[in-house]
Amino acid sequence: CNRGSLKNKAQCEHTQKVEQRAIEIGHCFLLGDRYTKAFNAIEGSSDIAVDKKPLVMGCYGIGVTRLMAATVEILTPKDSD
């Protein structure tokens, strides 16, 4: 069942669901228009002031501290409690 092609939830009901553990190491941040306003980075197709809006900015990446914590969790023997 490909989530991207779903028209409705019923299309995926016949598939087998599997629960798995995962570690989230990536992150996404919505920065908004904080930096684009400072640099006057605007969107708009004309010179009319009403059409001009600051661009909305975001970023994503791998968190170094999250990556280190995930590495320790994965490499720590289970019987070391």
JSON list of N, CA and C in Angstrom, two decimals:
[
{"chain": "A", "resi": 1, "resn": "CYS", "atom": "N", "xyz": [0.85, -1.18, 0.00]},
{"chain": "A", "resi": 1, "resn": "CYS", "atom": "CA", "xyz": [0.00, 0.00, 0.00]},
{"chain": "A", "resi": 1, "resn": "CYS", "atom": "C", "xyz": [0.89, 1.24, 0.00]},
{"chain": "A", "resi": 2, "resn": "ASN", "atom": "N", "xyz": [0.89, 1.97, -1.06]},
{"chain": "A", "resi": 2, "resn": "ASN", "atom": "CA", "xyz": [1.73, 3.16, -1.20]},
{"chain": "A", "resi": 2, "resn": "ASN", "atom": "C", "xyz": [0.96, 4.36, -0.67]},
{"chain": "A", "resi": 3, "resn": "ARG", "atom": "N", "xyz": [1.43, 4.95, 0.39]},
{"chain": "A", "resi": 3, "resn": "ARG", "atom": "CA", "xyz": [0.70, 6.07, 1.02]},
{"chain": "A", "resi": 3, "resn": "ARG", "atom": "C", "xyz": [0.50, 7.24, 0.06]},
{"chain": "A", "resi": 4, "resn": "GLY", "atom": "N", "xyz": [1.49, 7.49, -0.77]},
{"chain": "A", "resi": 4, "resn": "GLY", "atom": "CA", "xyz": [1.40, 8.62, -1.67]},
{"chain": "A", "resi": 4, "resn": "GLY", "atom": "C", "xyz": [0.29, 8.51, -2.69]},
{"chain": "A", "resi": 5, "resn": "SER", "atom": "N", "xyz": [-0.15, 7.30, -2.99]},
{"chain": "A", "resi": 5, "resn": "SER", "atom": "CA", "xyz": [-1.18, 7.12, -4.00]},
{"chain": "A", "resi": 5, "resn": "SER", "atom": "C", "xyz": [-2.56, 6.86, -3.41]},
{"chain": "A", "resi": 6, "resn": "LEU", "atom": "N", "xyz": [-2.70, 6.95, -2.11]},
{"chain": "A", "resi": 6, "resn": "LEU", "atom": "CA", "xyz": [-3.99, 6.65, -1.48]},
{"chain": "A", "resi": 6, "resn": "LEU", "atom": "C", "xyz": [-5.04, 7.69, -1.82]},
{"chain": "A", "resi": 7, "resn": "LYS", "atom": "N", "xyz": [-6.19, 7.23, -2.21]},
{"chain": "A", "resi": 7, "resn": "LYS", "atom": "CA", "xyz": [-7.33, 8.12, -2.40]},
{"chain": "A", "resi": 7, "resn": "LYS", "atom": "C", "xyz": [-8.12, 8.23, -1.09]},
{"chain": "A", "resi": 8, "resn": "ASN", "atom": "N", "xyz": [-8.21, 7.12, -0.38]},
{"chain": "A", "resi": 8, "resn": "ASN", "atom": "CA", "xyz": [-8.86, 7.12, 0.93]},
{"chain": "A", "resi": 8, "resn": "ASN", "atom": "C", "xyz": [-8.27, 5.99, 1.77]},
{"chain": "A", "resi": 9, "resn": "LYS", "atom": "N", "xyz": [-8.56, 6.01, 3.05]},
{"chain": "A", "resi": 9, "resn": "LYS", "atom": "CA", "xyz": [-7.98, 5.04, 3.99]},
{"chain": "A", "resi": 9, "resn": "LYS", "atom": "C", "xyz": [-8.38, 3.61, 3.68]},
{"chain": "A", "resi": 10, "resn": "ALA", "atom": "N", "xyz": [-9.56, 3.40, 3.11]},
{"chain": "A", "resi": 10, "resn": "ALA", "atom": "CA", "xyz": [-10.06, 2.05, 2.83]},
{"chain": "A", "resi": 10, "resn": "ALA", "atom": "C", "xyz": [-9.17, 1.29, 1.86]},
{"chain": "A", "resi": 11, "resn": "GLN", "atom": "N", "xyz": [-8.44, 1.98, 1.01]},
{"chain": "A", "resi": 11, "resn": "GLN", "atom": "CA", "xyz": [-7.57, 1.32, 0.04]},
{"chain": "A", "resi": 11, "resn": "GLN", "atom": "C", "xyz": [-6.44, 0.54, 0.72]},
{"chain": "A", "resi": 12, "resn": "CYS", "atom": "N", "xyz": [-6.09, 0.90, 1.92]},
{"chain": "A", "resi": 12, "resn": "CYS", "atom": "CA", "xyz": [-4.96, 0.28, 2.60]},
{"chain": "A", "resi": 12, "resn": "CYS", "atom": "C", "xyz": [-5.40, -0.75, 3.64]},
{"chain": "A", "resi": 13, "resn": "GLU", "atom": "N", "xyz": [-6.67, -0.94, 3.83]},
{"chain": "A", "resi": 13, "resn": "GLU", "atom": "CA", "xyz": [-7.18, -1.84, 4.87]},
{"chain": "A", "resi": 13, "resn": "GLU", "atom": "C", "xyz": [-6.80, -3.30, 4.64]},
{"chain": "A", "resi": 14, "resn": "HIS", "atom": "N", "xyz": [-6.62, -3.71, 3.41]},
{"chain": "A", "resi": 14, "resn": "HIS", "atom": "CA", "xyz": [-6.33, -5.12, 3.11]},
{"chain": "A", "resi": 14, "resn": "HIS", "atom": "C", "xyz": [-4.87, -5.48, 3.31]},
{"chain": "A", "resi": 15, "resn": "THR", "atom": "N", "xyz": [-4.00, -4.53, 3.52]},
{"chain": "A", "resi": 15, "resn": "THR", "atom": "CA", "xyz": [-2.57, -4.82, 3.65]},
{"chain": "A", "resi": 15, "resn": "THR", "atom": "C", "xyz": [-2.22, -5.24, 5.08]},
{"chain": "A", "resi": 16, "resn": "GLN", "atom": "N", "xyz": [-1.14, -6.00, 5.19]},
{"chain": "A", "resi": 16, "resn": "GLN", "atom": "CA", "xyz": [-0.67, -6.43, 6.50]},
{"chain": "A", "resi": 16, "resn": "GLN", "atom": "C", "xyz": [0.14, -5.31, 7.12]},
{"chain": "A", "resi": 17, "resn": "LYS", "atom": "N", "xyz": [-0.15, -5.00, 8.36]},
{"chain": "A", "resi": 17, "resn": "LYS", "atom": "CA", "xyz": [0.56, -3.93, 9.05]},
{"chain": "A", "resi": 17, "resn": "LYS", "atom": "C", "xyz": [1.62, -4.53, 9.97]},
{"chain": "A", "resi": 18, "resn": "VAL", "atom": "N", "xyz": [2.79, -3.92, 9.98]},
{"chain": "A", "resi": 18, "resn": "VAL", "atom": "CA", "xyz": [3.90, -4.40, 10.79]},
{"chain": "A", "resi": 18, "resn": "VAL", "atom": "C", "xyz": [4.37, -3.24, 11.66]},
{"chain": "A", "resi": 19, "resn": "GLU", "atom": "N", "xyz": [4.51, -3.51, 12.95]},
{"chain": "A", "resi": 19, "resn": "GLU", "atom": "CA", "xyz": [5.01, -2.49, 13.86]},
{"chain": "A", "resi": 19, "resn": "GLU", "atom": "C", "xyz": [6.50, -2.71, 14.04]},
{"chain": "A", "resi": 20, "resn": "GLN", "atom": "N", "xyz": [7.28, -1.63, 13.88]},
{"chain": "A", "resi": 20, "resn": "GLN", "atom": "CA", "xyz": [8.72, -1.72, 14.04]},
{"chain": "A", "resi": 20, "resn": "GLN", "atom": "C", "xyz": [9.21, -0.55, 14.89]},
{"chain": "A", "resi": 21, "resn": "ARG", "atom": "N", "xyz": [10.29, -0.79, 15.62]},
{"chain": "A", "resi": 21, "resn": "ARG", "atom": "CA", "xyz": [10.91, 0.28, 16.39]},
{"chain": "A", "resi": 21, "resn": "ARG", "atom": "C", "xyz": [11.78, 1.10, 15.45]},
{"chain": "A", "resi": 22, "resn": "ALA", "atom": "N", "xyz": [11.90, 2.37, 15.76]},
{"chain": "A", "resi": 22, "resn": "ALA", "atom": "CA", "xyz": [12.73, 3.26, 14.95]},
{"chain": "A", "resi": 22, "resn": "ALA", "atom": "C", "xyz": [13.32, 4.35, 15.83]},
{"chain": "A", "resi": 23, "resn": "ILE", "atom": "N", "xyz": [14.38, 4.93, 15.36]},
{"chain": "A", "resi": 23, "resn": "ILE", "atom": "CA", "xyz": [15.01, 6.04, 16.06]},
{"chain": "A", "resi": 23, "resn": "ILE", "atom": "C", "xyz": [15.01, 7.23, 15.10]},
{"chain": "A", "resi": 24, "resn": "GLU", "atom": "N", "xyz": [14.47, 8.33, 15.56]},
{"chain": "A", "resi": 24, "resn": "GLU", "atom": "CA", "xyz": [14.41, 9.53, 14.72]},
{"chain": "A", "resi": 24, "resn": "GLU", "atom": "C", "xyz": [15.69, 10.33, 14.92]},
{"chain": "A", "resi": 25, "resn": "ILE", "atom": "N", "xyz": [16.44, 10.52, 13.85]},
{"chain": "A", "resi": 25, "resn": "ILE", "atom": "CA", "xyz": [17.66, 11.31, 13.96]},
{"chain": "A", "resi": 25, "resn": "ILE", "atom": "C", "xyz": [17.60, 12.57, 13.10]},
{"chain": "A", "resi": 26, "resn": "GLY", "atom": "N", "xyz": [16.63, 12.64, 12.22]},
{"chain": "A", "resi": 26, "resn": "GLY", "atom": "CA", "xyz": [16.48, 13.83, 11.37]},
{"chain": "A", "resi": 26, "resn": "GLY", "atom": "C", "xyz": [15.60, 14.87, 12.04]},
{"chain": "A", "resi": 27, "resn": "HIS", "atom": "N", "xyz": [15.71, 16.08, 11.54]},
{"chain": "A", "resi": 27, "resn": "HIS", "atom": "CA", "xyz": [14.85, 17.14, 12.07]},
{"chain": "A", "resi": 27, "resn": "HIS", "atom": "C", "xyz": [14.49, 18.12, 10.95]},
{"chain": "A", "resi": 28, "resn": "CYS", "atom": "N", "xyz": [13.36, 18.75, 11.12]},
{"chain": "A", "resi": 28, "resn": "CYS", "atom": "CA", "xyz": [12.89, 19.80, 10.20]},
{"chain": "A", "resi": 28, "resn": "CYS", "atom": "C", "xyz": [12.46, 20.99, 11.04]},
{"chain": "A", "resi": 29, "resn": "PHE", "atom": "N", "xyz": [12.81, 22.17, 10.59]},
{"chain": "A", "resi": 29, "resn": "PHE", "atom": "CA", "xyz": [12.40, 23.38, 11.29]},
{"chain": "A", "resi": 29, "resn": "PHE", "atom": "C", "xyz": [11.78, 24.35, 10.30]},
{"chain": "A", "resi": 30, "resn": "LEU", "atom": "N", "xyz": [10.67, 24.94, 10.68]},
{"chain": "A", "resi": 30, "resn": "LEU", "atom": "CA", "xyz": [10.08, 26.01, 9.90]},
{"chain": "A", "resi": 30, "resn": "LEU", "atom": "C", "xyz": [10.62, 27.32, 10.47]},
{"chain": "A", "resi": 31, "resn": "LEU", "atom": "N", "xyz": [11.39, 28.03, 9.68]},
{"chain": "A", "resi": 31, "resn": "LEU", "atom": "CA", "xyz": [12.00, 29.27, 10.14]},
{"chain": "A", "resi": 31, "resn": "LEU", "atom": "C", "xyz": [11.10, 30.48, 9.88]},
{"chain": "A", "resi": 32, "resn": "GLY", "atom": "N", "xyz": [10.08, 30.27, 9.07]},
{"chain": "A", "resi": 32, "resn": "GLY", "atom": "CA", "xyz": [9.16, 31.37, 8.78]},
{"chain": "A", "resi": 32, "resn": "GLY", "atom": "C", "xyz": [9.82, 32.43, 7.91]},
{"chain": "A", "resi": 33, "resn": "ASP", "atom": "N", "xyz": [9.53, 33.68, 8.19]},
{"chain": "A", "resi": 33, "resn": "ASP", "atom": "CA", "xyz": [10.09, 34.77, 7.38]},
{"chain": "A", "resi": 33, "resn": "ASP", "atom": "C", "xyz": [11.13, 35.59, 8.15]},
{"chain": "A", "resi": 34, "resn": "ARG", "atom": "N", "xyz": [11.64, 35.05, 9.22]},
{"chain": "A", "resi": 34, "resn": "ARG", "atom": "CA", "xyz": [12.61, 35.79, 10.05]},
{"chain": "A", "resi": 34, "resn": "ARG", "atom": "C", "xyz": [13.84, 36.23, 9.24]},
{"chain": "A", "resi": 35, "resn": "TYR", "atom": "N", "xyz": [14.42, 35.34, 8.49]},
{"chain": "A", "resi": 35, "resn": "TYR", "atom": "CA", "xyz": [15.64, 35.66, 7.73]},
{"chain": "A", "resi": 35, "resn": "TYR", "atom": "C", "xyz": [15.32, 36.29, 6.39]},
{"chain": "A", "resi": 36, "resn": "THR", "atom": "N", "xyz": [14.23, 35.87, 5.76]},
{"chain": "A", "resi": 36, "resn": "THR", "atom": "CA", "xyz": [13.90, 36.43, 4.45]},
{"chain": "A", "resi": 36, "resn": "THR", "atom": "C", "xyz": [13.49, 37.89, 4.54]},
{"chain": "A", "resi": 37, "resn": "LYS", "atom": "N", "xyz": [12.84, 38.29, 5.64]},
{"chain": "A", "resi": 37, "resn": "LYS", "atom": "CA", "xyz": [12.51, 39.71, 5.83]},
{"chain": "A", "resi": 37, "resn": "LYS", "atom": "C", "xyz": [13.78, 40.54, 5.96]},
{"chain": "A", "resi": 38, "resn": "ALA", "atom": "N", "xyz": [14.77, 40.02, 6.67]},
{"chain": "A", "resi": 38, "resn": "ALA", "atom": "CA", "xyz": [16.02, 40.74, 6.88]},
{"chain": "A", "resi": 38, "resn": "ALA", "atom": "C", "xyz": [16.75, 41.00, 5.56]},
{"chain": "A", "resi": 39, "resn": "PHE", "atom": "N", "xyz": [16.63, 40.07, 4.61]},
{"chain": "A", "resi": 39, "resn": "PHE", "atom": "CA", "xyz": [17.30, 40.21, 3.32]},
{"chain": "A", "resi": 39, "resn": "PHE", "atom": "C", "xyz": [16.36, 40.70, 2.23]},
{"chain": "A", "resi": 40, "resn": "ASN", "atom": "N", "xyz": [15.15, 41.07, 2.61]},
{"chain": "A", "resi": 40, "resn": "ASN", "atom": "CA", "xyz": [14.15, 41.55, 1.67]},
{"chain": "A", "resi": 40, "resn": "ASN", "atom": "C", "xyz": [13.91, 40.55, 0.53]},
{"chain": "A", "resi": 41, "resn": "ALA", "atom": "N", "xyz": [13.90, 39.28, 0.87]},
{"chain": "A", "resi": 41, "resn": "ALA", "atom": "CA", "xyz": [13.61, 38.22, -0.10]},
{"chain": "A", "resi": 41, "resn": "ALA", "atom": "C", "xyz": [12.10, 38.06, -0.17]},
{"chain": "A", "resi": 42, "resn": "ILE", "atom": "N", "xyz": [11.52, 38.48, -1.28]},
{"chain": "A", "resi": 42, "resn": "ILE", "atom": "CA", "xyz": [10.07, 38.50, -1.39]},
{"chain": "A", "resi": 42, "resn": "ILE", "atom": "C", "xyz": [9.60, 37.68, -2.59]},
{"chain": "A", "resi": 43, "resn": "GLU", "atom": "N", "xyz": [8.34, 37.31, -2.54]},
{"chain": "A", "resi": 43, "resn": "GLU", "atom": "CA", "xyz": [7.71, 36.66, -3.68]},
{"chain": "A", "resi": 43, "resn": "GLU", "atom": "C", "xyz": [6.65, 37.61, -4.21]},
{"chain": "A", "resi": 44, "resn": "GLY", "atom": "N", "xyz": [6.37, 37.51, -5.45]},
{"chain": "A", "resi": 44, "resn": "GLY", "atom": "CA", "xyz": [5.35, 38.36, -6.05]},
{"chain": "A", "resi": 44, "resn": "GLY", "atom": "C", "xyz": [5.64, 38.53, -7.52]},
{"chain": "A", "resi": 45, "resn": "SER", "atom": "N", "xyz": [4.61, 38.60, -8.31]},
{"chain": "A", "resi": 45, "resn": "SER", "atom": "CA", "xyz": [4.79, 38.63, -9.76]},
{"chain": "A", "resi": 45, "resn": "SER", "atom": "C", "xyz": [4.73, 40.03, -10.35]},
{"chain": "A", "resi": 46, "resn": "SER", "atom": "N", "xyz": [4.51, 41.03, -9.52]},
{"chain": "A", "resi": 46, "resn": "SER", "atom": "CA", "xyz": [4.41, 42.39, -10.05]},
{"chain": "A", "resi": 46, "resn": "SER", "atom": "C", "xyz": [5.05, 43.37, -9.08]},
{"chain": "A", "resi": 47, "resn": "ASP", "atom": "N", "xyz": [5.04, 44.62, -9.46]},
{"chain": "A", "resi": 47, "resn": "ASP", "atom": "CA", "xyz": [5.59, 45.67, -8.61]},
{"chain": "A", "resi": 47, "resn": "ASP", "atom": "C", "xyz": [4.57, 46.22, -7.63]},
{"chain": "A", "resi": 48, "resn": "ILE", "atom": "N", "xyz": [3.36, 45.68, -7.64]},
{"chain": "A", "resi": 48, "resn": "ILE", "atom": "CA", "xyz": [2.32, 46.15, -6.74]},
{"chain": "A", "resi": 48, "resn": "ILE", "atom": "C", "xyz": [2.64, 45.68, -5.32]},
{"chain": "A", "resi": 49, "resn": "ALA", "atom": "N", "xyz": [2.65, 46.59, -4.38]},
{"chain": "A", "resi": 49, "resn": "ALA", "atom": "CA", "xyz": [3.04, 46.28, -3.00]},
{"chain": "A", "resi": 49, "resn": "ALA", "atom": "C", "xyz": [2.16, 45.22, -2.36]},
{"chain": "A", "resi": 50, "resn": "VAL", "atom": "N", "xyz": [0.90, 45.12, -2.77]},
{"chain": "A", "resi": 50, "resn": "VAL", "atom": "CA", "xyz": [-0.02, 44.16, -2.18]},
{"chain": "A", "resi": 50, "resn": "VAL", "atom": "C", "xyz": [0.41, 42.72, -2.48]},
{"chain": "A", "resi": 51, "resn": "ASP", "atom": "N", "xyz": [0.98, 42.50, -3.66]},
{"chain": "A", "resi": 51, "resn": "ASP", "atom": "CA", "xyz": [1.37, 41.15, -4.08]},
{"chain": "A", "resi": 51, "resn": "ASP", "atom": "C", "xyz": [2.66, 40.66, -3.43]},
{"chain": "A", "resi": 52, "resn": "LYS", "atom": "N", "xyz": [3.44, 41.54, -2.88]},
{"chain": "A", "resi": 52, "resn": "LYS", "atom": "CA", "xyz": [4.75, 41.15, -2.35]},
{"chain": "A", "resi": 52, "resn": "LYS", "atom": "C", "xyz": [4.63, 40.60, -0.94]},
{"chain": "A", "resi": 53, "resn": "LYS", "atom": "N", "xyz": [5.18, 39.40, -0.74]},
{"chain": "A", "resi": 53, "resn": "LYS", "atom": "CA", "xyz": [5.19, 38.77, 0.58]},
{"chain": "A", "resi": 53, "resn": "LYS", "atom": "C", "xyz": [6.58, 38.20, 0.83]},
{"chain": "A", "resi": 54, "resn": "PRO", "atom": "N", "xyz": [7.05, 38.21, 2.07]},
{"chain": "A", "resi": 54, "resn": "PRO", "atom": "CA", "xyz": [8.34, 37.59, 2.36]},
{"chain": "A", "resi": 54, "resn": "PRO", "atom": "C", "xyz": [8.27, 36.08, 2.11]},
{"chain": "A", "resi": 55, "resn": "LEU", "atom": "N", "xyz": [9.35, 35.52, 1.60]},
{"chain": "A", "resi": 55, "resn": "LEU", "atom": "CA", "xyz": [9.42, 34.07, 1.41]},
{"chain": "A", "resi": 55, "resn": "LEU", "atom": "C", "xyz": [9.40, 33.38, 2.76]},
{"chain": "A", "resi": 56, "resn": "VAL", "atom": "N", "xyz": [8.86, 32.19, 2.80]},
{"chain": "A", "resi": 56, "resn": "VAL", "atom": "CA", "xyz": [8.84, 31.38, 4.02]},
{"chain": "A", "resi": 56, "resn": "VAL", "atom": "C", "xyz": [9.97, 30.37, 3.89]},
{"chain": "A", "resi": 57, "resn": "MET", "atom": "N", "xyz": [10.75, 30.23, 4.93]},
{"chain": "A", "resi": 57, "resn": "MET", "atom": "CA", "xyz": [11.97, 29.43, 4.87]},
{"chain": "A", "resi": 57, "resn": "MET", "atom": "C", "xyz": [11.90, 28.27, 5.86]},
{"chain": "A", "resi": 58, "resn": "GLY", "atom": "N", "xyz": [12.52, 27.17, 5.50]},
{"chain": "A", "resi": 58, "resn": "GLY", "atom": "CA", "xyz": [12.61, 26.01, 6.38]},
{"chain": "A", "resi": 58, "resn": "GLY", "atom": "C", "xyz": [13.96, 25.34, 6.19]},
{"chain": "A", "resi": 59, "resn": "CYS", "atom": "N", "xyz": [14.31, 24.44, 7.09]},
{"chain": "A", "resi": 59, "resn": "CYS", "atom": "CA", "xyz": [15.56, 23.71, 6.96]},
{"chain": "A", "resi": 59, "resn": "CYS", "atom": "C", "xyz": [15.38, 22.30, 7.50]},
{"chain": "A", "resi": 60, "resn": "TYR", "atom": "N", "xyz": [16.25, 21.42, 7.08]},
{"chain": "A", "resi": 60, "resn": "TYR", "atom": "CA", "xyz": [16.21, 20.05, 7.56]},
{"chain": "A", "resi": 60, "resn": "TYR", "atom": "C", "xyz": [17.62, 19.50, 7.62]},
{"chain": "A", "resi": 61, "resn": "GLY", "atom": "N", "xyz": [17.80, 18.45, 8.39]},
{"chain": "A", "resi": 61, "resn": "GLY", "atom": "CA", "xyz": [19.12, 17.86, 8.50]},
{"chain": "A", "resi": 61, "resn": "GLY", "atom": "C", "xyz": [19.14, 16.72, 9.50]},
{"chain": "A", "resi": 62, "resn": "ILE", "atom": "N", "xyz": [20.33, 16.26, 9.79]},
{"chain": "A", "resi": 62, "resn": "ILE", "atom": "CA", "xyz": [20.53, 15.20, 10.77]},
{"chain": "A", "resi": 62, "resn": "ILE", "atom": "C", "xyz": [21.10, 15.84, 12.03]},
{"chain": "A", "resi": 63, "resn": "GLY", "atom": "N", "xyz": [20.43, 15.63, 13.15]},
{"chain": "A", "resi": 63, "resn": "GLY", "atom": "CA", "xyz": [20.90, 16.18, 14.41]},
{"chain": "A", "resi": 63, "resn": "GLY", "atom": "C", "xyz": [22.09, 15.39, 14.93]},
{"chain": "A", "resi": 64, "resn": "VAL", "atom": "N", "xyz": [23.21, 16.06, 15.13]},
{"chain": "A", "resi": 64, "resn": "VAL", "atom": "CA", "xyz": [24.43, 15.39, 15.57]},
{"chain": "A", "resi": 64, "resn": "VAL", "atom": "C", "xyz": [24.24, 14.74, 16.93]},
{"chain": "A", "resi": 65, "resn": "THR", "atom": "N", "xyz": [23.60, 15.43, 17.87]},
{"chain": "A", "resi": 65, "resn": "THR", "atom": "CA", "xyz": [23.40, 14.83, 19.20]},
{"chain": "A", "resi": 65, "resn": "THR", "atom": "C", "xyz": [22.42, 13.67, 19.13]},
{"chain": "A", "resi": 66, "resn": "ARG", "atom": "N", "xyz": [21.40, 13.78, 18.27]},
{"chain": "A", "resi": 66, "resn": "ARG", "atom": "CA", "xyz": [20.47, 12.66, 18.10]},
{"chain": "A", "resi": 66, "resn": "ARG", "atom": "C", "xyz": [21.18, 11.47, 17.49]},
{"chain": "A", "resi": 67, "resn": "LEU", "atom": "N", "xyz": [22.06, 11.72, 16.54]},
{"chain": "A", "resi": 67, "resn": "LEU", "atom": "CA", "xyz": [22.82, 10.64, 15.91]},
{"chain": "A", "resi": 67, "resn": "LEU", "atom": "C", "xyz": [23.72, 9.94, 16.92]},
{"chain": "A", "resi": 68, "resn": "MET", "atom": "N", "xyz": [24.38, 10.71, 17.79]},
{"chain": "A", "resi": 68, "resn": "MET", "atom": "CA", "xyz": [25.24, 10.12, 18.81]},
{"chain": "A", "resi": 68, "resn": "MET", "atom": "C", "xyz": [24.43, 9.29, 19.80]},
{"chain": "A", "resi": 69, "resn": "ALA", "atom": "N", "xyz": [23.28, 9.80, 20.23]},
{"chain": "A", "resi": 69, "resn": "ALA", "atom": "CA", "xyz": [22.42, 9.06, 21.17]},
{"chain": "A", "resi": 69, "resn": "ALA", "atom": "C", "xyz": [21.91, 7.77, 20.53]},
{"chain": "A", "resi": 70, "resn": "ALA", "atom": "N", "xyz": [21.53, 7.83, 19.26]},
{"chain": "A", "resi": 70, "resn": "ALA", "atom": "CA", "xyz": [21.05, 6.64, 18.56]},
{"chain": "A", "resi": 70, "resn": "ALA", "atom": "C", "xyz": [22.16, 5.60, 18.42]},
{"chain": "A", "resi": 71, "resn": "THR", "atom": "N", "xyz": [23.37, 6.06, 18.15]},
{"chain": "A", "resi": 71, "resn": "THR", "atom": "CA", "xyz": [24.52, 5.16, 18.03]},
{"chain": "A", "resi": 71, "resn": "THR", "atom": "C", "xyz": [24.78, 4.44, 19.35]},
{"chain": "A", "resi": 72, "resn": "VAL", "atom": "N", "xyz": [24.76, 5.19, 20.45]},
{"chain": "A", "resi": 72, "resn": "VAL", "atom": "CA", "xyz": [24.97, 4.58, 21.76]},
{"chain": "A", "resi": 72, "resn": "VAL", "atom": "C", "xyz": [23.86, 3.58, 22.06]},
{"chain": "A", "resi": 73, "resn": "GLU", "atom": "N", "xyz": [22.62, 3.93, 21.75]},
{"chain": "A", "resi": 73, "resn": "GLU", "atom": "CA", "xyz": [21.50, 3.03, 22.02]},
{"chain": "A", "resi": 73, "resn": "GLU", "atom": "C", "xyz": [21.61, 1.74, 21.22]},
{"chain": "A", "resi": 74, "resn": "ILE", "atom": "N", "xyz": [22.01, 1.84, 19.98]},
{"chain": "A", "resi": 74, "resn": "ILE", "atom": "CA", "xyz": [22.12, 0.66, 19.12]},
{"chain": "A", "resi": 74, "resn": "ILE", "atom": "C", "xyz": [23.30, -0.21, 19.52]},
{"chain": "A", "resi": 75, "resn": "LEU", "atom": "N", "xyz": [24.42, 0.41, 19.88]},
{"chain": "A", "resi": 75, "resn": "LEU", "atom": "CA", "xyz": [25.64, -0.35, 20.16]},
{"chain": "A", "resi": 75, "resn": "LEU", "atom": "C", "xyz": [25.76, -0.84, 21.61]},
{"chain": "A", "resi": 76, "resn": "THR", "atom": "N", "xyz": [24.89, -0.38, 22.50]},
{"chain": "A", "resi": 76, "resn": "THR", "atom": "CA", "xyz": [24.92, -0.82, 23.89]},
{"chain": "A", "resi": 76, "resn": "THR", "atom": "C", "xyz": [24.31, -2.22, 23.99]},
{"chain": "A", "resi": 77, "resn": "PRO", "atom": "N", "xyz": [25.04, -3.16, 24.59]},
{"chain": "A", "resi": 77, "resn": "PRO", "atom": "CA", "xyz": [24.48, -4.52, 24.75]},
{"chain": "A", "resi": 77, "resn": "PRO", "atom": "C", "xyz": [23.20, -4.48, 25.58]},
{"chain": "A", "resi": 78, "resn": "LYS", "atom": "N", "xyz": [22.25, -5.31, 25.24]},
{"chain": "A", "resi": 78, "resn": "LYS", "atom": "CA", "xyz": [20.95, -5.33, 25.92]},
{"chain": "A", "resi": 78, "resn": "LYS", "atom": "C", "xyz": [21.06, -5.78, 27.37]},
{"chain": "A", "resi": 79, "resn": "ASP", "atom": "N", "xyz": [22.05, -6.60, 27.70]},
{"chain": "A", "resi": 79, "resn": "ASP", "atom": "CA", "xyz": [22.18, -7.12, 29.06]},
{"chain": "A", "resi": 79, "resn": "ASP", "atom": "C", "xyz": [23.00, -6.22, 29.98]},
{"chain": "A", "resi": 80, "resn": "SER", "atom": "N", "xyz": [23.24, -4.96, 29.60]},
{"chain": "A", "resi": 80, "resn": "SER", "atom": "CA", "xyz": [24.07, -4.07, 30.42]},
{"chain": "A", "resi": 80, "resn": "SER", "atom": "C", "xyz": [23.25, -3.25, 31.40]},
{"chain": "A", "resi": 81, "resn": "ASP", "atom": "N", "xyz": [22.05, -3.69, 31.77]},
{"chain": "A", "resi": 81, "resn": "ASP", "atom": "CA", "xyz": [21.19, -2.96, 32.70]},
{"chain": "A", "resi": 81, "resn": "ASP", "atom": "C", "xyz": [21.76, -2.92, 34.06]}
]
